[in-house]
């Protein structure tokens, strides 16, 4: 049994939301409905009240003393907006909160499933495309509309997706939120800094974003997350247990401390492989600075974890510029990993913002391309793939 908050917007497909309500109720879910004012022009609120067995809210002013939008989103497991009009998508994407439904969406911390339905030209308009892109970027599930006969008596894209597709998307969103409940996840992220003197160091261009997004997604799926994070200005999720470190040695110590009892450990950190053999206590003057810098190896954190592994599902990353998959498979074996995510870092790709392309490898020949996208989108795809892989093990 799940608690579904259903937002209904003003489109001709609003009547299909009534059938969806009935299907949810019949399978044992509790449904609370919020209708936009314009939705009530298409279907009466009484229909949804009767089908759901619960009062339907349409206005911020229905029962202001109970702050209904906050109470409803807190009680819900998932928030589905069916159908979502072009206007609703714009409001969701830009954070407008001018009615009960948009206030509820802004207050929601539960997964959002949005099923758009509109005229084909509106759906294909660059503004709508951009709004959808922003929502996907933020982790919203979009149930793509079908192509077919539209209310305008023409054929095009914009028909509300079939009920089963919407139910499946709601189920997938619910399953995700529960997938890592009770599990402990350890993630290393960011660069490390290896000190030359108090003001100079060796480091790299990593921002830690991939690890931070993986942490965020794991939290959304119910995990307790320890994030061992090197120096970065990118904000870490507040709900994670964040251990700030600077050098590879500190990261190694913190990762080892968090490793025992972890169900999954993911090493995304771009650890400096070398550090100055000697670190000067005072700022080195250029007049007497070393002409050459002697280096020594830092610990390989992931290999250290791999050598001590007992039951933890261990995932590495391989940043490669050539022979990507061959090099990554070699790391998979050498570091005793259960899976490795390969990304191409030629030309600086893979660092900071911008799209990445990730392929997940495991075993002797296991391979799944996770596609190209932002780190936010790829973090979700990676956890989805790891979920399937762990279930098989
Ligand atoms: N890694 C680590 N500690 C290191 C180096 C790497 O934990 N000292 C981890 C990274 O977090 C990543 C994986 O090992 O998950 C592979 O990192 P990568 O830099 O691609 O490979 P290296 O092992 O450094 O090998 P090479 O430099 O030969 O490519």
Coordinates of C-alpha atoms and ligand atoms in Angstrom, one line a residue:
X1 CA 0.0 0.0 0.0
X2 CA 1.4 3.4 -0.9
X3 CA 0.1 6.9 -0.4
X4 CA -0.2 8.6 -3.8
X5 CA -0.7 12.3 -4.1
X6 CA -2.3 12.9 -7.4
X7 CA -2.2 16.3 -9.0
X8 CA -4.7 16.8 -11.8
X9 CA -4.3 19.7 -14.2
X10 CA -6.7 21.3 -16.6
X11 CA -6.6 19.4 -19.8
X12 CA -9.0 17.2 -21.8
X13 CA -7.1 14.1 -20.4
X14 CA -8.1 15.0 -16.9
X15 CA -10.9 12.4 -17.2
X16 CA -8.2 9.7 -17.6
X17 CA -6.8 10.7 -14.2
X18 CA -10.2 9.5 -12.8
X19 CA -9.6 6.0 -14.2
X20 CA -6.0 6.1 -12.8
X21 CA -7.4 7.0 -9.4
X22 CA -9.7 4.1 -9.5
X23 CA -6.9 1.7 -10.6
X24 CA -4.7 2.9 -7.7
X25 CA -7.5 2.6 -5.2
X26 CA -8.5 -0.9 -6.4
X27 CA -4.9 -2.2 -5.9
X28 CA -5.0 -0.9 -2.3
X29 CA -3.2 2.5 -2.6
X30 CA -4.5 5.5 -0.8
X31 CA -5.0 8.4 -3.2
X32 CA -5.3 12.1 -2.2
X33 CA -6.2 14.4 -5.1
X34 CA -5.3 18.0 -5.7
X35 CA -6.9 19.6 -8.7
X36 CA -5.9 22.8 -10.4
X37 CA -8.8 25.3 -10.7
X38 CA -8.9 24.7 -14.5
X39 CA -9.0 20.9 -14.0
X40 CA -12.4 21.4 -12.3
X41 CA -13.7 22.7 -15.6
X42 CA -13.1 19.3 -17.2
X43 CA -14.0 17.0 -14.4
X44 CA -15.9 17.7 -11.2
X45 CA -14.0 17.3 -7.9
X46 CA -16.9 15.1 -6.8
X47 CA -15.7 12.4 -9.2
X48 CA -12.2 12.3 -7.6
X49 CA -13.7 12.5 -4.1
X50 CA -16.0 9.5 -4.8
X51 CA -13.3 7.4 -6.5
X52 CA -10.5 8.1 -3.9
X53 CA -12.8 8.2 -0.8
X54 CA -10.9 11.3 0.3
X55 CA -11.7 15.0 0.2
X56 CA -10.3 16.8 -3.0
X57 CA -8.5 20.0 -2.5
X58 CA -8.5 22.6 -5.2
X59 CA -7.5 25.8 -3.5
X60 CA -4.9 27.1 -1.0
X61 CA -7.9 28.6 0.8
X62 CA -10.0 25.4 1.2
X63 CA -8.7 24.8 4.7
X64 CA -5.9 27.3 5.3
X65 CA -5.6 26.5 9.0
X66 CA -4.2 23.0 8.1
X67 CA -1.7 24.2 5.5
X68 CA -3.0 21.4 3.3
X69 CA -0.2 21.3 0.7
X70 CA 2.5 20.8 3.3
X71 CA 0.5 18.1 5.2
X72 CA -0.3 16.2 2.0
X73 CA 3.2 16.1 0.5
X74 CA 4.6 15.1 3.9
X75 CA 2.2 12.1 4.1
X76 CA 2.7 11.0 0.5
X77 CA 5.1 8.4 -0.8
X78 CA 5.0 9.6 -4.4
X79 CA 3.5 12.6 -6.1
X80 CA 2.1 12.1 -9.6
X81 CA 0.9 14.9 -11.8
X82 CA -1.5 13.5 -14.4
X83 CA -2.1 15.1 -16.8
X84 CA 0.5 17.9 -16.7
X85 CA -0.3 20.8 -19.0
X86 CA 2.4 22.9 -20.7
X87 CA 1.7 25.6 -18.1
X88 CA 2.1 23.1 -15.3
X89 CA 5.5 22.0 -16.7
X90 CA 6.6 25.6 -16.9
X91 CA 5.6 26.3 -13.4
X92 CA 7.2 23.1 -12.1
X93 CA 10.4 23.8 -14.0
X94 CA 10.7 27.4 -12.8
X95 CA 9.4 27.0 -9.3
X96 CA 6.2 29.0 -9.5
X97 CA 3.8 28.5 -6.6
X98 CA 0.6 30.4 -7.3
X99 CA -2.0 27.8 -6.5
X100 CA -2.3 24.7 -4.3
X101 CA -1.0 22.2 -6.8
X102 CA 2.2 24.2 -7.6
X103 CA 2.8 25.0 -3.9
X104 CA 2.5 21.3 -3.2
X105 CA 5.0 20.4 -6.0
X106 CA 7.5 22.9 -4.6
X107 CA 7.2 21.6 -1.1
X108 CA 7.4 17.9 -2.2
X109 CA 10.5 15.9 -1.1
X110 CA 9.0 12.7 -2.5
X111 CA 9.6 11.4 -6.0
X112 CA 7.7 13.3 -8.7
X113 CA 6.1 11.5 -11.6
X114 CA 4.8 13.8 -14.3
X115 CA 2.7 12.7 -17.3
X116 CA 2.3 15.5 -19.8
X117 CA -0.6 15.8 -22.2
X118 CA -1.1 18.6 -24.6
X119 CA -1.3 19.7 -28.2
X120 CA 1.6 18.5 -30.3
X121 CA 2.8 22.0 -31.2
X122 CA 2.8 22.9 -27.6
X123 CA 4.6 19.7 -26.6
X124 CA 7.3 20.3 -29.3
X125 CA 7.8 24.0 -28.5
X126 CA 11.3 24.8 -27.5
X127 CA 10.0 26.3 -24.2
X128 CA 8.3 23.0 -23.3
X129 CA 11.3 21.0 -24.3
X130 CA 13.5 23.1 -22.1
X131 CA 11.1 22.8 -19.2
X132 CA 11.1 19.0 -19.6
X133 CA 14.8 18.9 -19.8
X134 CA 15.1 20.9 -16.5
X135 CA 12.7 18.6 -14.8
X136 CA 14.5 15.4 -15.9
X137 CA 17.7 17.1 -14.8
X138 CA 16.2 17.5 -11.4
X139 CA 15.3 13.8 -11.1
X140 CA 11.6 14.1 -12.0
X141 CA 10.2 11.0 -13.9
X142 CA 8.5 12.1 -17.1
X143 CA 6.1 9.6 -18.6
X144 CA 6.3 10.6 -22.2
X145 CA 3.0 11.2 -24.0
X146 CA 2.0 8.9 -26.9
X147 CA 1.5 9.8 -30.5
X148 CA -2.1 9.4 -31.6
X149 CA -5.4 11.1 -32.1
X150 CA -5.6 14.4 -30.2
X151 CA -8.6 16.4 -29.0
X152 CA -7.9 18.8 -31.9
X153 CA -9.0 15.9 -34.2
X154 CA -5.5 15.6 -35.6
X155 CA -2.8 13.0 -35.1
X156 CA 0.4 14.0 -33.2
X157 CA 2.4 13.6 -30.1
X158 CA 0.8 14.7 -26.9
X159 CA -1.8 12.0 -25.9
X160 CA -1.5 11.2 -22.2
X161 CA 0.5 8.0 -21.8
X162 CA -1.4 4.7 -21.3
X163 CA -2.6 4.1 -17.7
X164 CA -0.3 1.0 -17.4
X165 CA 2.7 3.1 -18.3
X166 CA 1.8 5.7 -15.7
X167 CA 1.3 3.0 -13.1
X168 CA 4.6 1.4 -14.0
X169 CA 6.4 4.8 -13.6
X170 CA 4.7 5.3 -10.2
X171 CA 5.8 1.8 -9.1
X172 CA 9.4 2.4 -10.3
X173 CA 9.6 5.7 -8.4
X174 CA 8.2 4.0 -5.3
X175 CA 10.6 1.0 -5.6
X176 CA 13.5 3.4 -6.0
X177 CA 12.8 5.2 -2.8
X178 CA 12.8 1.9 -0.9
X179 CA 15.6 0.1 -2.8
X180 CA 18.4 1.0 -0.4
X181 CA 16.4 1.3 2.8
X182 CA 18.5 0.0 5.7
X183 CA 21.7 -0.2 3.6
X184 CA 24.9 1.6 4.2
X185 CA 26.7 3.2 1.3
X186 CA 30.3 4.6 1.3
X187 CA 31.3 7.0 -1.5
X188 CA 34.7 8.6 -2.1
X189 CA 34.6 11.8 -4.2
X190 CA 36.5 14.8 -5.3
X191 CA 40.2 15.5 -5.9
X192 CA 42.9 15.1 -3.3
X193 CA 45.6 17.7 -2.6
X194 CA 49.2 16.7 -2.0
X195 CA 51.1 19.4 -0.2
X196 CA 54.4 20.8 -1.6
X197 CA 54.4 23.4 1.1
X198 CA 51.7 25.2 3.2
X199 CA 50.4 27.1 0.1
X200 CA 51.1 24.8 -2.8
X201 CA 49.9 21.4 -3.8
X202 CA 49.5 18.8 -6.5
X203 CA 45.9 18.2 -7.5
X204 CA 43.5 17.7 -10.4
X205 CA 40.4 19.1 -12.0
X206 CA 37.8 16.9 -10.2
X207 CA 34.9 18.7 -8.6
X208 CA 33.4 15.6 -6.8
X209 CA 30.1 16.1 -8.6
X210 CA 29.7 12.5 -9.7
X211 CA 30.2 11.2 -6.2
X212 CA 27.9 13.9 -4.7
X213 CA 25.1 13.0 -7.2
X214 CA 25.5 9.3 -6.4
X215 CA 25.3 10.2 -2.7
X216 CA 22.2 12.2 -3.4
X217 CA 20.5 9.4 -5.3
X218 CA 21.4 6.8 -2.7
X219 CA 19.9 9.0 0.0
X220 CA 16.7 9.4 -2.1
X221 CA 16.6 5.5 -2.2
X222 CA 16.7 5.3 1.5
X223 CA 20.4 4.5 2.2
X224 CA 22.6 5.9 5.0
X225 CA 25.5 7.5 3.1
X226 CA 29.0 8.3 4.2
X227 CA 30.6 10.6 1.7
X228 CA 34.4 10.9 2.0
X229 CA 35.0 14.2 0.1
X230 CA 38.1 15.9 -1.1
X231 CA 38.5 19.7 -1.4
X232 CA 35.6 21.0 -3.6
X233 CA 33.3 24.0 -3.5
X234 CA 30.3 21.9 -4.7
X235 CA 27.8 21.5 -1.9
X236 CA 27.3 18.0 -0.4
X237 CA 23.9 16.8 0.5
X238 CA 23.0 17.7 4.1
X239 CA 21.6 14.3 4.9
X240 CA 24.9 12.5 4.2
X241 CA 27.5 11.9 6.8
X242 CA 30.3 13.9 5.1
X243 CA 33.9 13.4 6.1
X244 CA 36.1 16.1 4.6
X245 CA 39.6 15.2 3.7
X246 CA 42.5 16.8 1.9
X247 CA 45.2 14.3 1.0
X248 CA 45.1 10.8 -0.5
X249 CA 46.3 9.4 2.8
X250 CA 43.5 11.1 4.7
X251 CA 41.0 9.9 2.2
X252 CA 42.3 6.4 2.5
X253 CA 42.1 6.4 6.3
X254 CA 38.5 7.8 6.2
X255 CA 37.4 5.3 3.6
X256 CA 38.8 2.4 5.5
X257 CA 37.1 3.6 8.7
X258 CA 33.7 3.7 6.8
X259 CA 34.2 0.5 4.9
X260 CA 33.4 -2.1 7.5
X261 CA 29.7 -2.7 7.5
X262 CA 29.1 -0.9 4.2
X263 CA 26.8 -2.8 1.8
X264 CA 28.0 -0.8 -1.2
X265 CA 31.2 1.3 -1.7
X266 CA 31.8 3.4 -4.7
X267 CA 35.1 5.1 -5.4
X268 CA 34.6 8.1 -7.7
X269 CA 37.4 10.2 -6.3
X270 CA 40.2 11.4 -8.6
X271 CA 42.9 10.5 -6.2
X272 CA 46.3 12.1 -6.9
X273 CA 48.5 9.1 -7.7
X274 CA 51.7 10.9 -6.6
X275 CA 52.7 13.2 -3.8
X276 CA 55.8 15.2 -3.1
X277 CA 58.3 12.9 -1.3
X278 CA 59.0 15.8 1.0
X279 CA 56.5 18.5 2.1
X280 CA 58.1 21.7 3.3
X281 CA 56.9 23.2 6.6
X282 CA 57.5 26.8 5.4
X283 CA 56.5 28.4 2.1
X284 CA 59.4 27.6 -0.3
X285 CA 61.1 30.8 -1.7
X286 CA 61.6 30.7 -5.4
X287 CA 65.3 31.6 -4.8
X288 CA 65.9 28.4 -2.9
X289 CA 63.0 26.3 -4.2
X290 CA 63.7 22.8 -5.6
X291 CA 64.5 22.7 -9.2
X292 CA 63.0 19.2 -9.4
X293 CA 60.2 17.8 -7.3
X294 CA 60.8 14.2 -6.0
X295 CA 57.5 12.3 -6.0
X296 CA 56.3 9.1 -4.3
X297 CA 53.1 7.0 -4.8
X298 CA 50.0 7.7 -2.7
X299 CA 48.0 4.7 -1.5
X300 CA 45.6 3.2 -4.0
X301 CA 42.5 3.5 -1.9
X302 CA 40.2 1.4 -4.0
X303 CA 42.8 -1.5 -4.2
X304 CA 43.2 -1.3 -0.5
X305 CA 39.4 -1.6 0.0
X306 CA 39.3 -4.4 -2.6
X307 CA 42.0 -6.4 -0.7
X308 CA 39.9 -6.2 2.5
X309 CA 36.5 -6.8 1.0
X310 CA 34.1 -9.1 2.8
X311 CA 30.6 -8.8 1.4
X312 CA 30.7 -5.2 0.3
X313 CA 29.7 -4.6 -3.3
X314 CA 32.6 -2.6 -4.5
X315 CA 32.4 -0.3 -7.5
X316 CA 35.2 1.7 -9.1
X317 CA 35.4 4.4 -11.7
X318 CA 37.9 4.4 -14.6
X319 CA 38.8 7.7 -16.1
X320 CA 40.4 6.8 -19.4
X321 CA 41.5 8.6 -22.6
X322 CA 42.3 5.5 -24.7
X323 CA 41.6 1.8 -24.7
X324 CA 38.8 2.6 -22.3
X325 CA 37.2 -0.8 -21.7
X326 CA 40.4 -2.9 -21.9
X327 CA 42.0 -0.6 -19.2
X328 CA 38.9 -0.6 -17.1
X329 CA 38.6 -4.4 -17.1
X330 CA 42.2 -4.7 -16.0
X331 CA 41.3 -2.3 -13.1
X332 CA 38.2 -4.4 -12.3
X333 CA 40.3 -7.5 -11.8
X334 CA 43.4 -5.9 -10.2
X335 CA 41.4 -4.0 -7.6
X336 CA 38.9 -6.9 -6.9
X337 CA 35.9 -4.9 -7.9
X338 CA 32.3 -6.1 -8.5
X339 CA 31.8 -3.5 -11.2
X340 CA 33.5 -0.5 -12.8
X341 CA 32.1 2.6 -14.5
X342 CA 34.1 3.8 -17.4
X343 CA 34.1 7.3 -18.6
X344 CA 36.0 9.1 -21.3
X345 CA 38.0 12.0 -20.0
X346 CA 39.8 12.9 -23.2
X347 CA 40.0 16.6 -23.7
X348 CA 39.0 17.3 -20.1
X349 CA 35.5 15.7 -20.5
X350 CA 34.2 14.1 -17.4
X351 CA 35.3 16.9 -15.0
X352 CA 32.9 19.4 -13.5
X353 CA 29.6 20.2 -15.3
X354 CA 28.6 19.0 -18.8
X355 CA 27.5 15.7 -20.1
X356 CA 29.3 12.4 -19.6
X357 CA 29.1 9.0 -21.2
X358 CA 29.3 6.0 -18.9
X359 CA 29.6 2.3 -19.6
X360 CA 29.3 -0.2 -16.7
X361 CA 31.4 -3.3 -16.8
X362 CA 31.4 -6.4 -14.5
X363 CA 32.5 -10.0 -14.5
X364 CA 34.3 -11.4 -17.6
X365 CA 32.0 -9.8 -20.2
X366 CA 29.2 -8.0 -18.4
X367 CA 28.6 -4.6 -20.0
X368 CA 25.8 -2.0 -19.9
X369 CA 26.0 1.4 -21.6
X370 CA 24.3 3.9 -19.3
X371 CA 24.1 6.5 -22.1
X372 CA 25.1 10.1 -22.2
X373 CA 23.8 12.7 -19.8
X374 CA 24.4 15.0 -16.9
X375 CA 26.0 13.5 -13.7
X376 CA 22.5 13.8 -12.1
X377 CA 20.9 11.7 -14.8
X378 CA 23.8 9.2 -14.9
X379 CA 23.8 8.8 -11.1
X380 CA 20.2 7.5 -11.3
X381 CA 21.0 5.2 -14.2
X382 CA 24.0 3.8 -12.4
X383 CA 22.1 3.0 -9.2
X384 CA 19.3 1.4 -11.4
X385 CA 22.0 -0.8 -13.0
X386 CA 23.7 -1.6 -9.7
X387 CA 20.4 -2.6 -8.3
X388 CA 19.8 -5.1 -11.0
X389 CA 23.4 -6.4 -10.8
X390 CA 23.3 -6.8 -7.0
X391 CA 20.0 -8.6 -7.2
X392 CA 21.7 -11.2 -9.5
X393 CA 24.7 -11.7 -7.2
Ligands
LIG1 N1 41.6 5.2 -7.0 C1 41.8 5.2 -5.7 N2 43.0 5.5 -5.2 C2 44.0 5.9 -6.0 C3 43.8 5.9 -7.4 C4 42.6 5.6 -7.9 O1 40.9 4.8 -4.9 N3 45.2 6.2 -5.5 C5 40.3 4.8 -7.6 C6 39.5 5.8 -8.2 O2 38.6 6.5 -7.3 C7 38.7 5.0 -9.3 C8 39.6 3.9 -9.6 O3 40.5 3.8 -8.5 O4 37.5 4.5 -8.7 C9 40.4 4.1 -10.9 O5 41.0 5.3 -10.9 P1 41.9 5.8 -12.2 O6 42.5 7.1 -11.9 O7 41.1 5.6 -13.4 O8 43.0 4.6 -12.2 P2 44.3 4.4 -11.5 O9 44.2 3.2 -10.6 O10 44.9 5.6 -10.9 O11 45.2 3.8 -12.7 P3 46.0 4.6 -13.9 O12 46.5 5.9 -13.4 O13 47.0 3.6 -14.3 O14 44.9 4.8 -15.0

